[in-house]
Structures are given as C-alpha cells and as structure tokens.
PDB file of C-alpha atoms in Angstrom:
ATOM      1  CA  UNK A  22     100.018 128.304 101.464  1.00  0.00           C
ATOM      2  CA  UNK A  23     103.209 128.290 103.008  1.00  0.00           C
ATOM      3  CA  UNK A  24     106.547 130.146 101.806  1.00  0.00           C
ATOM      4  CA  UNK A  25     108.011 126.478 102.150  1.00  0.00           C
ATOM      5  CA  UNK A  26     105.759 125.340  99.333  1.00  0.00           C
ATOM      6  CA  UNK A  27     106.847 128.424  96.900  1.00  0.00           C
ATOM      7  CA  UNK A  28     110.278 127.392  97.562  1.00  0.00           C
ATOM      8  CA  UNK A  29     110.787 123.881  97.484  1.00  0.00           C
ATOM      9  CA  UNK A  30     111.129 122.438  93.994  1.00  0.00           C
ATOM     10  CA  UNK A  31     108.314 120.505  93.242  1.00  0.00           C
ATOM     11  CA  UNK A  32     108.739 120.203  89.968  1.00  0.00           C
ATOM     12  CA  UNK A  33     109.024 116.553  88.099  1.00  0.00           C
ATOM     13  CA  UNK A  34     107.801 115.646  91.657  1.00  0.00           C
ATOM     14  CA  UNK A  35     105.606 112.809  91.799  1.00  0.00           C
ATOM     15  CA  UNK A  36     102.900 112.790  95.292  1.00  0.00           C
ATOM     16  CA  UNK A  37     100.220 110.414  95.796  1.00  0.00           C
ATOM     17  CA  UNK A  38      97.149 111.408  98.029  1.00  0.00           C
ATOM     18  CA  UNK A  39      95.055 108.893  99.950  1.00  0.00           C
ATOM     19  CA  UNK A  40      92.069 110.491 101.281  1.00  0.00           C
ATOM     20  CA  UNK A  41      89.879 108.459 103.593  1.00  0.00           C
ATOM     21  CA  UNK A  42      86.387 108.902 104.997  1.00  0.00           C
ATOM     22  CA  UNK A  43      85.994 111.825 107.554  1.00  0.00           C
ATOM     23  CA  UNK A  44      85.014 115.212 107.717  1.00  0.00           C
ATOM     24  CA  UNK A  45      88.528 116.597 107.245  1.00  0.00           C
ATOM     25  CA  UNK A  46      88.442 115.682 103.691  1.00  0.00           C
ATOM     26  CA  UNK A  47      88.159 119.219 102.736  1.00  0.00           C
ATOM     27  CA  UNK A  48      91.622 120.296 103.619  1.00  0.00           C
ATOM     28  CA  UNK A  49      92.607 118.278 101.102  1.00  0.00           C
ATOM     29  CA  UNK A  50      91.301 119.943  98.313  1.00  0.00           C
ATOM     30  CA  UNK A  51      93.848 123.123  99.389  1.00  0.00           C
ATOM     31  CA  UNK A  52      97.024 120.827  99.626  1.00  0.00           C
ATOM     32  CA  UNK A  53      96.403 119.511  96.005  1.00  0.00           C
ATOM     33  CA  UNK A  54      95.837 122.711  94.588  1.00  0.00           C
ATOM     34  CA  UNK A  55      98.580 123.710  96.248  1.00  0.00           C
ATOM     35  CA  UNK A  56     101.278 121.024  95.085  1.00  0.00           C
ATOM     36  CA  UNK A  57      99.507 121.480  91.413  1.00  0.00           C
ATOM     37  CA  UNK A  58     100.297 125.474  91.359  1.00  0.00           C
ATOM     38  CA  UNK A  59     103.861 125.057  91.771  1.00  0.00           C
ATOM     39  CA  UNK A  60     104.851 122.397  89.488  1.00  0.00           C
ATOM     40  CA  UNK A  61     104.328 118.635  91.607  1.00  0.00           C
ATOM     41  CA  UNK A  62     102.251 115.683  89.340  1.00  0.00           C
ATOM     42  CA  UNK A  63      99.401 114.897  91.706  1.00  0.00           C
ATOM     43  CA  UNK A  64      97.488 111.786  91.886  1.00  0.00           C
ATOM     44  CA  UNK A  65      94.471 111.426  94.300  1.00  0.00           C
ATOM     45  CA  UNK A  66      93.483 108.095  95.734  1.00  0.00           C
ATOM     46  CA  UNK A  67      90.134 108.192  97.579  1.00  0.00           C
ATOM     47  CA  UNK A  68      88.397 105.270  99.643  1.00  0.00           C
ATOM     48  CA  UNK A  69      84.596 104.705  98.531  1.00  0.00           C
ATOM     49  CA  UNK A  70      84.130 106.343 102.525  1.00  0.00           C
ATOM     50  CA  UNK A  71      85.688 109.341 101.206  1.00  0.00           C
ATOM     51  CA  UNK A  72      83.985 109.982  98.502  1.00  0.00           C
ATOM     52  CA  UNK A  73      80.502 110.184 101.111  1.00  0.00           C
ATOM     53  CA  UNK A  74      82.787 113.912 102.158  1.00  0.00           C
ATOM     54  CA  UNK A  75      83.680 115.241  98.879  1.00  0.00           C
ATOM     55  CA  UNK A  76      83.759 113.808  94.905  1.00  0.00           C
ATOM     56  CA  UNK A  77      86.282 112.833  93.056  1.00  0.00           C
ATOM     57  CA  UNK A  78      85.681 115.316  90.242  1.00  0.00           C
ATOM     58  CA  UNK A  79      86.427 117.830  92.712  1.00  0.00           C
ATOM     59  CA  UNK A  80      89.917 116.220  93.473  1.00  0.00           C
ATOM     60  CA  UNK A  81      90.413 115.589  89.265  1.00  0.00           C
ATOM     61  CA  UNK A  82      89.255 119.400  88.684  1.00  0.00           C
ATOM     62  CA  UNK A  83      91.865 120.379  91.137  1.00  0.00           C
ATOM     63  CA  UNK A  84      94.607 117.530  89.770  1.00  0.00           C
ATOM     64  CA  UNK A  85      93.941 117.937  86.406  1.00  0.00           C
ATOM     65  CA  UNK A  86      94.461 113.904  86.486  1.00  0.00           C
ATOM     66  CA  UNK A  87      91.867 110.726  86.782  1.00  0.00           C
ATOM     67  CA  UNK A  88      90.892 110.042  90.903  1.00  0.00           C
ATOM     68  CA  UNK A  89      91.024 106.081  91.559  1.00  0.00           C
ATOM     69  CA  UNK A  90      88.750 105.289  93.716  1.00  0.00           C
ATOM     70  CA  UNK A  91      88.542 101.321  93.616  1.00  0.00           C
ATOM     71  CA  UNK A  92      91.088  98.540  92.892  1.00  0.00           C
ATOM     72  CA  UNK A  93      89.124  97.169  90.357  1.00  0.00           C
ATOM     73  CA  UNK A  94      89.026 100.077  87.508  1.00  0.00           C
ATOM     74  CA  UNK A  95      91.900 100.255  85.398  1.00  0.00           C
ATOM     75  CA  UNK A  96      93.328 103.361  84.565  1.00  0.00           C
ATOM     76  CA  UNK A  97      95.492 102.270  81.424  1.00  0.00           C
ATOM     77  CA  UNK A  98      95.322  98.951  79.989  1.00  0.00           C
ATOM     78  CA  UNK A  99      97.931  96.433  81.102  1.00  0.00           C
ATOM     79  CA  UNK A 100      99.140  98.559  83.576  1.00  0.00           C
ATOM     80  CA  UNK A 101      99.030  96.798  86.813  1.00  0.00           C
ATOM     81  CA  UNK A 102      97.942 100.673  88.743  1.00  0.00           C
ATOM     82  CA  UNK A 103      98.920  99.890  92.094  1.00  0.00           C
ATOM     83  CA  UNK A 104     102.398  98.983  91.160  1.00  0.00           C
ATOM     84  CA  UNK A 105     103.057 101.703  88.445  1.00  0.00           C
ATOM     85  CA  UNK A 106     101.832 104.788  91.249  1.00  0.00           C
ATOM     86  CA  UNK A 107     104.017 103.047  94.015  1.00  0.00           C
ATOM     87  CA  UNK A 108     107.426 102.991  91.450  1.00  0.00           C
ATOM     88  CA  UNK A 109     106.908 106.275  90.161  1.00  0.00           C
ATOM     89  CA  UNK A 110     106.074 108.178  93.572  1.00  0.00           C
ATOM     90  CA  UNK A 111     108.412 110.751  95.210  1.00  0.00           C
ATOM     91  CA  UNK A 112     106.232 110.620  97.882  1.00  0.00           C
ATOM     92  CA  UNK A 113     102.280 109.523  99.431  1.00  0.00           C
ATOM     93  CA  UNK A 114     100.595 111.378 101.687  1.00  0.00           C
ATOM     94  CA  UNK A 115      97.348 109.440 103.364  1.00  0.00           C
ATOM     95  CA  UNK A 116      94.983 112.331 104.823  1.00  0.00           C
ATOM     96  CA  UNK A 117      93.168 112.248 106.707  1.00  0.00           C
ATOM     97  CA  UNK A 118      93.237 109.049 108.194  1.00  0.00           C
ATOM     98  CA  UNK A 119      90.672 107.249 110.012  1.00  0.00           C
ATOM     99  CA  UNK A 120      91.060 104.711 112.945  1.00  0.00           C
ATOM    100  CA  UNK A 121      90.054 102.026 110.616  1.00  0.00           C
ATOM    101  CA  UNK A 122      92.789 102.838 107.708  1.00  0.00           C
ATOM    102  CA  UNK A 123      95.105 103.277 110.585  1.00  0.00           C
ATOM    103  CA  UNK A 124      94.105  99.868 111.733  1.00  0.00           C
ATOM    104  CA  UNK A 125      94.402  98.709 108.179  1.00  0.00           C
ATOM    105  CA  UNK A 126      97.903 100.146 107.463  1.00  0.00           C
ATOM    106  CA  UNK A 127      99.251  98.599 110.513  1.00  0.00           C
ATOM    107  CA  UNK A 128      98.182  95.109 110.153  1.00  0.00           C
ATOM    108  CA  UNK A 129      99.239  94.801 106.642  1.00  0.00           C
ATOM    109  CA  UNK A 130      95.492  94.829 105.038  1.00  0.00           C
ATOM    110  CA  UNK A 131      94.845  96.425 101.400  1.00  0.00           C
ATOM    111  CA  UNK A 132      91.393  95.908 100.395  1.00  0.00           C
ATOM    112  CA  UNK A 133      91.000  99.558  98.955  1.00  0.00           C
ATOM    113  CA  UNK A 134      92.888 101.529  96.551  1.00  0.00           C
ATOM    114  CA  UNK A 135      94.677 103.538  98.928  1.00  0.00           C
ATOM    115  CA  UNK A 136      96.303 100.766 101.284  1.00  0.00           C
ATOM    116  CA  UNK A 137      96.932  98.554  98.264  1.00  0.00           C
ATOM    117  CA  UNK A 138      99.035 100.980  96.876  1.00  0.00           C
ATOM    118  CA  UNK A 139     100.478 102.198  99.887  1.00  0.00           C
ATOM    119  CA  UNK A 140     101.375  98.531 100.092  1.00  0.00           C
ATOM    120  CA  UNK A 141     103.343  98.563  97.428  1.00  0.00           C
ATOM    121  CA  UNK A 142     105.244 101.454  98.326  1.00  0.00           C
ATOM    122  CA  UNK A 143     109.225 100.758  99.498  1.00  0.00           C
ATOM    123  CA  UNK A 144     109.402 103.203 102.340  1.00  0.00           C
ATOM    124  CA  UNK A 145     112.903 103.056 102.467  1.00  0.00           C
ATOM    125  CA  UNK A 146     112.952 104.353  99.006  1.00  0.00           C
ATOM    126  CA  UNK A 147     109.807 106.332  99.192  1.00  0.00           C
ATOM    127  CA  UNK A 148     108.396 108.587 102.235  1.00  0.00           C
ATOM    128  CA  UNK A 149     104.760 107.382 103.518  1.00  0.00           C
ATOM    129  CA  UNK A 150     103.068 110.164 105.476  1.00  0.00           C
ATOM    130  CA  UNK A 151      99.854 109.250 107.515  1.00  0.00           C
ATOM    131  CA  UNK A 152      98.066 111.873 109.167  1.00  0.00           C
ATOM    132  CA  UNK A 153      95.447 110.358 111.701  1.00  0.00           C
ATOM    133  CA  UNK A 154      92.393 112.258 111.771  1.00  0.00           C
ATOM    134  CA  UNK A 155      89.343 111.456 114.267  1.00  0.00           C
ATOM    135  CA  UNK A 156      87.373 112.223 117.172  1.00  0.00           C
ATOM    136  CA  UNK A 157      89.619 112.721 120.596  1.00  0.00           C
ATOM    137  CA  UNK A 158      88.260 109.563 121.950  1.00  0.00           C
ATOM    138  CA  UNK A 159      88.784 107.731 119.403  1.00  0.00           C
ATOM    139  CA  UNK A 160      92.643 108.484 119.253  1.00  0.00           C
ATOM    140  CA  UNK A 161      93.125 108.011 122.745  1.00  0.00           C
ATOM    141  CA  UNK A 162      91.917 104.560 122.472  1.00  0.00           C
ATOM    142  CA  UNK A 163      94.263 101.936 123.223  1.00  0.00           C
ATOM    143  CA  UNK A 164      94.309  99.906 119.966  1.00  0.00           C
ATOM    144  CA  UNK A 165      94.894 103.114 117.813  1.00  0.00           C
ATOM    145  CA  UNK A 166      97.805 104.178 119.902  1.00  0.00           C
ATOM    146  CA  UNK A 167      98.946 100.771 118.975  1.00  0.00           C
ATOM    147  CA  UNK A 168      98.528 100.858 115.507  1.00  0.00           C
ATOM    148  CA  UNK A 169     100.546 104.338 115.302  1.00  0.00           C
ATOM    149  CA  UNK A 170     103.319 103.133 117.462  1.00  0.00           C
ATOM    150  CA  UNK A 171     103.351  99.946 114.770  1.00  0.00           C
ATOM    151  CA  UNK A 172     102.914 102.359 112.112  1.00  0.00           C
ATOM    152  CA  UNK A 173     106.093 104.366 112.933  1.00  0.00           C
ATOM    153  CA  UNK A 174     107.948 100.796 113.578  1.00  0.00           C
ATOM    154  CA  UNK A 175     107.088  99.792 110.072  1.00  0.00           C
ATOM    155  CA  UNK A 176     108.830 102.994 108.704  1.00  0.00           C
ATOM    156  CA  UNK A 177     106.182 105.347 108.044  1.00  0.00           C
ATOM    157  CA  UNK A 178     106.120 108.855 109.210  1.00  0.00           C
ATOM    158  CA  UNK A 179     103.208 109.874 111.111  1.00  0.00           C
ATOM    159  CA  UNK A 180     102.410 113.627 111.606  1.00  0.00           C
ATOM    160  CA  UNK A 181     101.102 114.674 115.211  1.00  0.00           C
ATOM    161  CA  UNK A 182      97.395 115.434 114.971  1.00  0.00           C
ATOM    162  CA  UNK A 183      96.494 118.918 115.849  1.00  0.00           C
ATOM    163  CA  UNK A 184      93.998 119.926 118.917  1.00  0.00           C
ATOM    164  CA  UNK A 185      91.025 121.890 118.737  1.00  0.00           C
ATOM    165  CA  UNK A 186      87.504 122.095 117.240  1.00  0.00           C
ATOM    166  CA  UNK A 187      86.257 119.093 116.200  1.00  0.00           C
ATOM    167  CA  UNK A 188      82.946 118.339 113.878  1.00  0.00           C
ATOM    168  CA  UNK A 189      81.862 116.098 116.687  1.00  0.00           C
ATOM    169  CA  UNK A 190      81.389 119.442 118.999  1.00  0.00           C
ATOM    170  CA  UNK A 191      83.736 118.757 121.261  1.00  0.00           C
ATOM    171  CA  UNK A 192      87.790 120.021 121.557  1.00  0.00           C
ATOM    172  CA  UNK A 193      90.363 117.903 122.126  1.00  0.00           C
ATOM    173  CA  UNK A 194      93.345 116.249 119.686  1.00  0.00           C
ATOM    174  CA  UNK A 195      92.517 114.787 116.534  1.00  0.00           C
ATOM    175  CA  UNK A 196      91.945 117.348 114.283  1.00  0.00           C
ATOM    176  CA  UNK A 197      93.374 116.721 111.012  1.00  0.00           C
ATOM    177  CA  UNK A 198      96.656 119.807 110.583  1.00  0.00           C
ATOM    178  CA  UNK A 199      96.092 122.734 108.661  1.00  0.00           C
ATOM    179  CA  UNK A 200      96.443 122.369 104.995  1.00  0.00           C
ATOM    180  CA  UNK A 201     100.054 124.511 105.091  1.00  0.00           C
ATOM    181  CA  UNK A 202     100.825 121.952 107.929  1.00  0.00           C
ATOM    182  CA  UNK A 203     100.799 118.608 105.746  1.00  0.00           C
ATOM    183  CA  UNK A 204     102.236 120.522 103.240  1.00  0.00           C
ATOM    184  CA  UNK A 205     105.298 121.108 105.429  1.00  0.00           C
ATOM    185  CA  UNK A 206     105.462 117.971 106.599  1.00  0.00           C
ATOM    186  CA  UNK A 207     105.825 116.629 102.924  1.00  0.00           C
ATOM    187  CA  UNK A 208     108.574 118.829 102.090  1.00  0.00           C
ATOM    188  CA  UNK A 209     110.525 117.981 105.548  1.00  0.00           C
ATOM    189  CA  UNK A 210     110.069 114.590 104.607  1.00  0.00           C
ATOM    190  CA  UNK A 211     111.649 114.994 101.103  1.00  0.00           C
ATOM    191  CA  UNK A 212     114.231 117.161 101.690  1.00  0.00           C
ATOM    192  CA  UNK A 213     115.600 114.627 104.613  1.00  0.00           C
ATOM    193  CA  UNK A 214     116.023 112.312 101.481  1.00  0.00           C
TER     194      UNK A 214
END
C-alpha cells in the first residue's frame, strides 16, 4: 500500500465499504486489510451480487467485524443498522460499483444494504466515494454518464475509473483503480474535511 496510508491517521476512524457485484471485488479485500493494519474500524457492506465474487467471511476475516449483507438481519438488537453505520461513519467507500448501483444511487433507490445505508448518509457531513466499475461499453452508455453526472450533483465524490485490461477481454476504461488508488482517494477526501 501506499506511503499515504502509513501516514494518514486512521486511527478512531470509522469507513464503511459497499462492495457490489463484479469481478473487481477482489481489490477490495487489499483496501480493507489495508485500512485494518493501520488503525481505521472497518465495516463491509456487500450486495447479495457481490457475494457471487467473493464471501463475506473473507471480508469479516480481513475486518475482524460482522459483513451485512441484507437489510433484513439485524446486527444488534434494537439498533436500527442502517442509521447507526451512517451516524458513526468518517467516511463510505462503494467499490466497485456497477451500472445498476450507479443507477440506484442516482435515482434515490435503497433496496439493498449498501444504498440504504448510503441513504442515510449526510454527505455534507460525511464523504461518499463511488468508484464505477464495468465493462467500457457499458460506461460509455448514455444513461450511466447520466447517473454519474447526477451522482456528483447530489454531492458524492466519484473517482475516475482507470483504463486497461478488462475481465471481459477487451481494453478500454472501466477498470475498477488499483487498490493504493481508492485508498488515496479516501484519504484526499478526508483530509479536505
């Protein structure tokens, strides 16, 4: 990992991760580790499409803390979960994200653990970093250039997808950033508090 990660303070930081369902889900396993080895309080949210790439005991091995991966499981009685991660969050990071989550985030949906709590996130408060992650065709298309422009005109911060090798065999932007990558991005974001 970076030298920025070493030497910004994450300690008593708070970061939510919404993972979503495509191939890049891998890199996320290094950015939690990561923000885990040097002091941050991870909690990973994963959509059931997620969970098709990589398990959630891989992200709670890794987090040392429970993965929710529906809106209907309740991690401590009483405790309405959505509302309790949004309050206490320094931070969410939602990588990689698919077309659909993009579409989802941008028309105000949240039908699955990770867009209801990003929902109840104030992103004036609370950064909200989305990283779009999908085939080169599929970001060029007109309705997902839509929903990132309305993304970034509803206040969250969305980090330029990389170009290169994708899983679908061909090269072009989409590619989800290098672990090191989002991991800047998340400090940028907090120190510009």
């Amino acid at each position: 990992m970076t030298a920025a990660t070493i030497d910004f303070d994450w300690t008593n930081r708070t970061v939510i991760i919404g993972v979503t369902g495509g191939i890049a889900c891998y890199k996320m396993a290094s950015v939690v580790s990561s923000l885990v080895q040097v002091g941050a309080t991870v909690t990973v949210l994963m959509t059931e499409s997620a969970t098709k790439f990589i398990t959630p005991a891989t992200f709670e091995a890794l987090s040392g803390r429970p993965v929710l991966t529906d809106i209907w499981t309740p991690v401590a009685a009483h405790d309405p979960q959505h509302i309790s991660l949004a309050r206490d969050a320094d931070l969410m990071l939602i990588a990689p994200a698919t077309m659909d989550t993009i579409a989802r985030l941008a028309h105000g949906h949240a039908n699955d653990i990770v867009t209801l709590v990003c929902s109840a996130i104030d992103r004036d408060s609370t950064p909200v970093l989305v990283a779009p992650s999908m085939n080169a065709v599929m970001l060029a298309q007109p309705a997902t250039q839509r929903n990132i422009a309305q993304l970034n005109a509803d206040g969250f911060s969305v980090i330029e997808p990389a170009t290169g090798w994708q899983a679908c065999r061909t090269d072009g932007a989409g590619r989800l950033p290098e672990p090191e990558d989002l991991v800047l991005a998340m400090v940028e974001a907090l120190a510009g508090e």
